JSON list of C-alpha atoms in Angstrom, two decimals:
[
{"chain": "A", "resi": 1, "resn": "UNK", "atom": "CA", "xyz": [4.02, 4.21, 19.76]},
{"chain": "A", "resi": 2, "resn": "UNK", "atom": "CA", "xyz": [2.60, 0.91, 18.51]},
{"chain": "A", "resi": 3, "resn": "UNK", "atom": "CA", "xyz": [1.13, 2.66, 15.47]},
{"chain": "A", "resi": 4, "resn": "UNK", "atom": "CA", "xyz": [4.55, 4.00, 14.55]},
{"chain": "A", "resi": 5, "resn": "UNK", "atom": "CA", "xyz": [6.10, 0.51, 14.86]},
{"chain": "A", "resi": 6, "resn": "UNK", "atom": "CA", "xyz": [3.32, -0.98, 12.71]},
{"chain": "A", "resi": 7, "resn": "UNK", "atom": "CA", "xyz": [3.93, 1.71, 10.07]},
{"chain": "A", "resi": 8, "resn": "UNK", "atom": "CA", "xyz": [7.70, 1.07, 10.06]},
{"chain": "A", "resi": 9, "resn": "UNK", "atom": "CA", "xyz": [7.12, -2.68, 9.75]},
{"chain": "A", "resi": 10, "resn": "UNK", "atom": "CA", "xyz": [4.64, -2.13, 6.89]},
{"chain": "A", "resi": 11, "resn": "UNK", "atom": "CA", "xyz": [7.07, 0.09, 5.06]},
{"chain": "A", "resi": 12, "resn": "UNK", "atom": "CA", "xyz": [9.84, -2.51, 5.32]},
{"chain": "A", "resi": 13, "resn": "UNK", "atom": "CA", "xyz": [7.47, -5.26, 4.26]},
{"chain": "A", "resi": 14, "resn": "UNK", "atom": "CA", "xyz": [6.17, -3.23, 1.29]},
{"chain": "A", "resi": 15, "resn": "UNK", "atom": "CA", "xyz": [9.69, -2.66, -0.01]},
{"chain": "A", "resi": 16, "resn": "UNK", "atom": "CA", "xyz": [10.57, -6.30, 0.45]},
{"chain": "A", "resi": 17, "resn": "UNK", "atom": "CA", "xyz": [7.41, -7.49, -1.22]},
{"chain": "A", "resi": 18, "resn": "UNK", "atom": "CA", "xyz": [7.89, -5.15, -4.18]},
{"chain": "A", "resi": 19, "resn": "UNK", "atom": "CA", "xyz": [11.46, -6.32, -4.77]},
{"chain": "A", "resi": 20, "resn": "UNK", "atom": "CA", "xyz": [10.46, -9.98, -4.47]},
{"chain": "A", "resi": 21, "resn": "UNK", "atom": "CA", "xyz": [7.46, -9.54, -6.78]},
{"chain": "A", "resi": 22, "resn": "UNK", "atom": "CA", "xyz": [9.61, -7.83, -9.36]},
{"chain": "A", "resi": 23, "resn": "UNK", "atom": "CA", "xyz": [11.87, -10.89, -9.44]},
{"chain": "A", "resi": 24, "resn": "UNK", "atom": "CA", "xyz": [8.87, -13.26, -9.75]},
{"chain": "A", "resi": 25, "resn": "UNK", "atom": "CA", "xyz": [7.48, -10.99, -12.52]},
{"chain": "A", "resi": 26, "resn": "UNK", "atom": "CA", "xyz": [10.67, -11.54, -14.54]},
{"chain": "A", "resi": 27, "resn": "UNK", "atom": "CA", "xyz": [9.95, -15.25, -14.78]},
{"chain": "A", "resi": 28, "resn": "UNK", "atom": "CA", "xyz": [6.16, -15.57, -14.41]},
{"chain": "A", "resi": 29, "resn": "UNK", "atom": "CA", "xyz": [4.72, -12.27, -15.68]},
{"chain": "A", "resi": 30, "resn": "UNK", "atom": "CA", "xyz": [2.85, -9.61, -13.77]},
{"chain": "A", "resi": 31, "resn": "UNK", "atom": "CA", "xyz": [-0.56, -11.34, -13.76]},
{"chain": "A", "resi": 32, "resn": "UNK", "atom": "CA", "xyz": [0.74, -14.65, -12.48]},
{"chain": "A", "resi": 33, "resn": "UNK", "atom": "CA", "xyz": [2.78, -12.75, -9.90]},
{"chain": "A", "resi": 34, "resn": "UNK", "atom": "CA", "xyz": [-0.33, -10.82, -8.78]},
{"chain": "A", "resi": 35, "resn": "UNK", "atom": "CA", "xyz": [-2.36, -14.05, -8.66]},
{"chain": "A", "resi": 36, "resn": "UNK", "atom": "CA", "xyz": [0.28, -15.78, -6.60]},
{"chain": "A", "resi": 37, "resn": "UNK", "atom": "CA", "xyz": [0.63, -12.82, -4.20]},
{"chain": "A", "resi": 38, "resn": "UNK", "atom": "CA", "xyz": [-3.09, -12.56, -3.57]},
{"chain": "A", "resi": 39, "resn": "UNK", "atom": "CA", "xyz": [-3.64, -16.28, -3.56]},
{"chain": "A", "resi": 40, "resn": "UNK", "atom": "CA", "xyz": [-1.01, -16.98, -0.90]},
{"chain": "A", "resi": 41, "resn": "UNK", "atom": "CA", "xyz": [-2.03, -13.84, 0.97]},
{"chain": "A", "resi": 42, "resn": "UNK", "atom": "CA", "xyz": [-5.63, -15.02, 1.00]},
{"chain": "A", "resi": 43, "resn": "UNK", "atom": "CA", "xyz": [-4.73, -18.46, 2.35]},
{"chain": "A", "resi": 44, "resn": "UNK", "atom": "CA", "xyz": [-2.46, -17.09, 5.08]},
{"chain": "A", "resi": 45, "resn": "UNK", "atom": "CA", "xyz": [-4.84, -14.32, 6.09]},
{"chain": "A", "resi": 46, "resn": "UNK", "atom": "CA", "xyz": [-7.82, -16.70, 6.15]},
{"chain": "A", "resi": 47, "resn": "UNK", "atom": "CA", "xyz": [-5.93, -19.12, 8.37]},
{"chain": "A", "resi": 48, "resn": "UNK", "atom": "CA", "xyz": [-4.88, -16.35, 10.73]},
{"chain": "A", "resi": 49, "resn": "UNK", "atom": "CA", "xyz": [-8.39, -14.99, 10.85]},
{"chain": "A", "resi": 50, "resn": "UNK", "atom": "CA", "xyz": [-9.89, -18.36, 11.68]},
{"chain": "A", "resi": 51, "resn": "UNK", "atom": "CA", "xyz": [-7.27, -18.94, 14.30]},
{"chain": "A", "resi": 52, "resn": "UNK", "atom": "CA", "xyz": [-7.24, -15.52, 15.96]},
{"chain": "A", "resi": 53, "resn": "UNK", "atom": "CA", "xyz": [-10.84, -14.36, 15.42]},
{"chain": "A", "resi": 54, "resn": "UNK", "atom": "CA", "xyz": [-12.80, -17.57, 15.86]},
{"chain": "A", "resi": 55, "resn": "UNK", "atom": "CA", "xyz": [-14.00, -17.66, 12.21]},
{"chain": "A", "resi": 56, "resn": "UNK", "atom": "CA", "xyz": [-16.98, -15.33, 12.54]},
{"chain": "A", "resi": 57, "resn": "UNK", "atom": "CA", "xyz": [-17.89, -13.21, 9.47]},
{"chain": "A", "resi": 58, "resn": "UNK", "atom": "CA", "xyz": [-20.95, -11.50, 11.03]},
{"chain": "A", "resi": 59, "resn": "UNK", "atom": "CA", "xyz": [-19.30, -8.06, 11.24]},
{"chain": "A", "resi": 60, "resn": "UNK", "atom": "CA", "xyz": [-18.29, -8.12, 7.56]},
{"chain": "A", "resi": 61, "resn": "UNK", "atom": "CA", "xyz": [-21.95, -8.15, 6.47]},
{"chain": "A", "resi": 62, "resn": "UNK", "atom": "CA", "xyz": [-22.59, -4.93, 8.42]},
{"chain": "A", "resi": 63, "resn": "UNK", "atom": "CA", "xyz": [-20.05, -2.92, 6.36]},
{"chain": "A", "resi": 64, "resn": "UNK", "atom": "CA", "xyz": [-20.68, -0.72, 3.35]},
{"chain": "A", "resi": 65, "resn": "UNK", "atom": "CA", "xyz": [-20.15, -3.25, 0.56]},
{"chain": "A", "resi": 66, "resn": "UNK", "atom": "CA", "xyz": [-17.94, -0.83, -1.38]},
{"chain": "A", "resi": 67, "resn": "UNK", "atom": "CA", "xyz": [-15.31, -1.08, 1.36]},
{"chain": "A", "resi": 68, "resn": "UNK", "atom": "CA", "xyz": [-14.89, -4.77, 0.55]},
{"chain": "A", "resi": 69, "resn": "UNK", "atom": "CA", "xyz": [-13.22, -3.81, -2.74]},
{"chain": "A", "resi": 70, "resn": "UNK", "atom": "CA", "xyz": [-9.88, -3.32, -0.95]},
{"chain": "A", "resi": 71, "resn": "UNK", "atom": "CA", "xyz": [-8.66, -6.58, -2.48]},
{"chain": "A", "resi": 72, "resn": "UNK", "atom": "CA", "xyz": [-9.45, -5.28, -5.95]},
{"chain": "A", "resi": 73, "resn": "UNK", "atom": "CA", "xyz": [-7.38, -2.18, -5.19]},
{"chain": "A", "resi": 74, "resn": "UNK", "atom": "CA", "xyz": [-4.66, -4.55, -3.94]},
{"chain": "A", "resi": 75, "resn": "UNK", "atom": "CA", "xyz": [-4.38, -5.94, -7.48]},
{"chain": "A", "resi": 76, "resn": "UNK", "atom": "CA", "xyz": [-3.56, -2.45, -8.69]},
{"chain": "A", "resi": 77, "resn": "UNK", "atom": "CA", "xyz": [-1.05, -1.97, -5.88]},
{"chain": "A", "resi": 78, "resn": "UNK", "atom": "CA", "xyz": [0.80, -5.25, -6.62]},
{"chain": "A", "resi": 79, "resn": "UNK", "atom": "CA", "xyz": [0.84, -4.62, -10.36]},
{"chain": "A", "resi": 80, "resn": "UNK", "atom": "CA", "xyz": [1.93, -0.99, -10.01]},
{"chain": "A", "resi": 81, "resn": "UNK", "atom": "CA", "xyz": [4.66, -1.61, -7.46]},
{"chain": "A", "resi": 82, "resn": "UNK", "atom": "CA", "xyz": [5.92, -4.74, -9.25]},
{"chain": "A", "resi": 83, "resn": "UNK", "atom": "CA", "xyz": [6.22, -2.98, -12.63]},
{"chain": "A", "resi": 84, "resn": "UNK", "atom": "CA", "xyz": [7.62, 0.29, -11.23]},
{"chain": "A", "resi": 85, "resn": "UNK", "atom": "CA", "xyz": [10.33, -1.43, -9.24]},
{"chain": "A", "resi": 86, "resn": "UNK", "atom": "CA", "xyz": [11.29, -3.48, -12.29]},
{"chain": "A", "resi": 87, "resn": "UNK", "atom": "CA", "xyz": [11.62, -0.32, -14.38]},
{"chain": "A", "resi": 88, "resn": "UNK", "atom": "CA", "xyz": [12.87, 2.24, -11.83]},
{"chain": "A", "resi": 89, "resn": "UNK", "atom": "CA", "xyz": [14.59, 0.26, -9.09]},
{"chain": "A", "resi": 90, "resn": "UNK", "atom": "CA", "xyz": [13.22, -0.29, -5.60]},
{"chain": "A", "resi": 91, "resn": "UNK", "atom": "CA", "xyz": [14.28, 2.96, -3.87]},
{"chain": "A", "resi": 92, "resn": "UNK", "atom": "CA", "xyz": [13.10, 5.36, -6.59]},
{"chain": "A", "resi": 93, "resn": "UNK", "atom": "CA", "xyz": [9.83, 3.47, -7.17]},
{"chain": "A", "resi": 94, "resn": "UNK", "atom": "CA", "xyz": [9.00, 3.23, -3.45]},
{"chain": "A", "resi": 95, "resn": "UNK", "atom": "CA", "xyz": [9.78, 6.96, -2.99]},
{"chain": "A", "resi": 96, "resn": "UNK", "atom": "CA", "xyz": [7.33, 7.86, -5.71]},
{"chain": "A", "resi": 97, "resn": "UNK", "atom": "CA", "xyz": [4.74, 5.47, -4.34]},
{"chain": "A", "resi": 98, "resn": "UNK", "atom": "CA", "xyz": [5.11, 7.02, -0.88]},
{"chain": "A", "resi": 99, "resn": "UNK", "atom": "CA", "xyz": [4.61, 10.54, -2.13]},
{"chain": "A", "resi": 100, "resn": "UNK", "atom": "CA", "xyz": [1.58, 9.53, -4.19]},
{"chain": "A", "resi": 101, "resn": "UNK", "atom": "CA", "xyz": [0.17, 7.64, -1.19]},
{"chain": "A", "resi": 102, "resn": "UNK", "atom": "CA", "xyz": [0.76, 10.60, 1.10]},
{"chain": "A", "resi": 103, "resn": "UNK", "atom": "CA", "xyz": [-0.90, 13.07, -1.22]},
{"chain": "A", "resi": 104, "resn": "UNK", "atom": "CA", "xyz": [-4.01, 10.89, -1.52]},
{"chain": "A", "resi": 105, "resn": "UNK", "atom": "CA", "xyz": [-3.99, 10.19, 2.25]},
{"chain": "A", "resi": 106, "resn": "UNK", "atom": "CA", "xyz": [-4.02, 13.97, 2.82]},
{"chain": "A", "resi": 107, "resn": "UNK", "atom": "CA", "xyz": [-7.10, 14.19, 0.59]},
{"chain": "A", "resi": 108, "resn": "UNK", "atom": "CA", "xyz": [-8.75, 11.38, 2.54]},
{"chain": "A", "resi": 109, "resn": "UNK", "atom": "CA", "xyz": [-8.05, 13.17, 5.78]},
{"chain": "A", "resi": 110, "resn": "UNK", "atom": "CA", "xyz": [-9.00, 16.65, 4.58]},
{"chain": "A", "resi": 111, "resn": "UNK", "atom": "CA", "xyz": [-12.31, 15.61, 2.98]},
{"chain": "A", "resi": 112, "resn": "UNK", "atom": "CA", "xyz": [-13.25, 12.62, 5.18]},
{"chain": "A", "resi": 113, "resn": "UNK", "atom": "CA", "xyz": [-13.31, 10.26, 2.21]},
{"chain": "A", "resi": 114, "resn": "UNK", "atom": "CA", "xyz": [-14.37, 6.63, 2.58]},
{"chain": "A", "resi": 115, "resn": "UNK", "atom": "CA", "xyz": [-16.06, 7.35, 5.90]},
{"chain": "A", "resi": 116, "resn": "UNK", "atom": "CA", "xyz": [-12.78, 8.44, 7.55]},
{"chain": "A", "resi": 117, "resn": "UNK", "atom": "CA", "xyz": [-12.95, 11.17, 10.19]},
{"chain": "A", "resi": 118, "resn": "UNK", "atom": "CA", "xyz": [-11.98, 14.60, 8.80]},
{"chain": "A", "resi": 119, "resn": "UNK", "atom": "CA", "xyz": [-8.61, 15.93, 9.89]},
{"chain": "A", "resi": 120, "resn": "UNK", "atom": "CA", "xyz": [-8.15, 19.68, 9.67]},
{"chain": "A", "resi": 121, "resn": "UNK", "atom": "CA", "xyz": [-6.02, 20.78, 6.66]},
{"chain": "A", "resi": 122, "resn": "UNK", "atom": "CA", "xyz": [-2.69, 22.36, 7.66]},
{"chain": "A", "resi": 123, "resn": "UNK", "atom": "CA", "xyz": [-0.22, 23.93, 5.30]},
{"chain": "A", "resi": 124, "resn": "UNK", "atom": "CA", "xyz": [2.71, 22.23, 7.04]},
{"chain": "A", "resi": 125, "resn": "UNK", "atom": "CA", "xyz": [1.51, 18.94, 5.51]},
{"chain": "A", "resi": 126, "resn": "UNK", "atom": "CA", "xyz": [1.73, 20.33, 2.01]},
{"chain": "A", "resi": 127, "resn": "UNK", "atom": "CA", "xyz": [5.15, 21.69, 2.75]},
{"chain": "A", "resi": 128, "resn": "UNK", "atom": "CA", "xyz": [6.13, 18.17, 3.97]},
{"chain": "A", "resi": 129, "resn": "UNK", "atom": "CA", "xyz": [4.96, 16.72, 0.65]},
{"chain": "A", "resi": 130, "resn": "UNK", "atom": "CA", "xyz": [6.95, 19.33, -1.30]},
{"chain": "A", "resi": 131, "resn": "UNK", "atom": "CA", "xyz": [10.03, 18.50, 0.74]},
{"chain": "A", "resi": 132, "resn": "UNK", "atom": "CA", "xyz": [9.49, 14.80, -0.06]},
{"chain": "A", "resi": 133, "resn": "UNK", "atom": "CA", "xyz": [9.20, 15.59, -3.78]},
{"chain": "A", "resi": 134, "resn": "UNK", "atom": "CA", "xyz": [12.38, 17.65, -3.55]},
{"chain": "A", "resi": 135, "resn": "UNK", "atom": "CA", "xyz": [14.04, 14.68, -1.89]},
{"chain": "A", "resi": 136, "resn": "UNK", "atom": "CA", "xyz": [13.08, 12.43, -4.79]},
{"chain": "A", "resi": 137, "resn": "UNK", "atom": "CA", "xyz": [14.48, 14.94, -7.27]},
{"chain": "A", "resi": 138, "resn": "UNK", "atom": "CA", "xyz": [17.72, 15.16, -5.32]},
{"chain": "A", "resi": 139, "resn": "UNK", "atom": "CA", "xyz": [17.83, 11.35, -5.04]},
{"chain": "A", "resi": 140, "resn": "UNK", "atom": "CA", "xyz": [17.69, 11.03, -8.84]},
{"chain": "A", "resi": 141, "resn": "UNK", "atom": "CA", "xyz": [19.90, 14.11, -9.55]},
{"chain": "A", "resi": 142, "resn": "UNK", "atom": "CA", "xyz": [22.85, 13.14, -11.76]}
]
């Protein structure tokens, strides 16, 4: 149940962040917006880490170094979401982002990408994605 609540909270926060970033982008540009988002996020997350985790970085050095590029991917996320919301509106952009994210997450599960445990492929997942795509088409139907 906690995982579901975390996912709901993350979805709400992603939509809020995208809308806010789109407004900042209108005045500051996408690269300053991205820099500000990641800069403030770095400061807050570092402070929380030092407070909640005692400041130890030992476990980080045991990871596959490629996994540490998540922040680089975050730049693409912030830029993509910021620009898409500015051009498409929040609901339409987030719907497309969700479908794209779900399709790639299915690939991660099915093939065990990035060291993730493999999850058996099931056709009902593809049907779910198709239904979501149909929902987007209905959402934009004029």
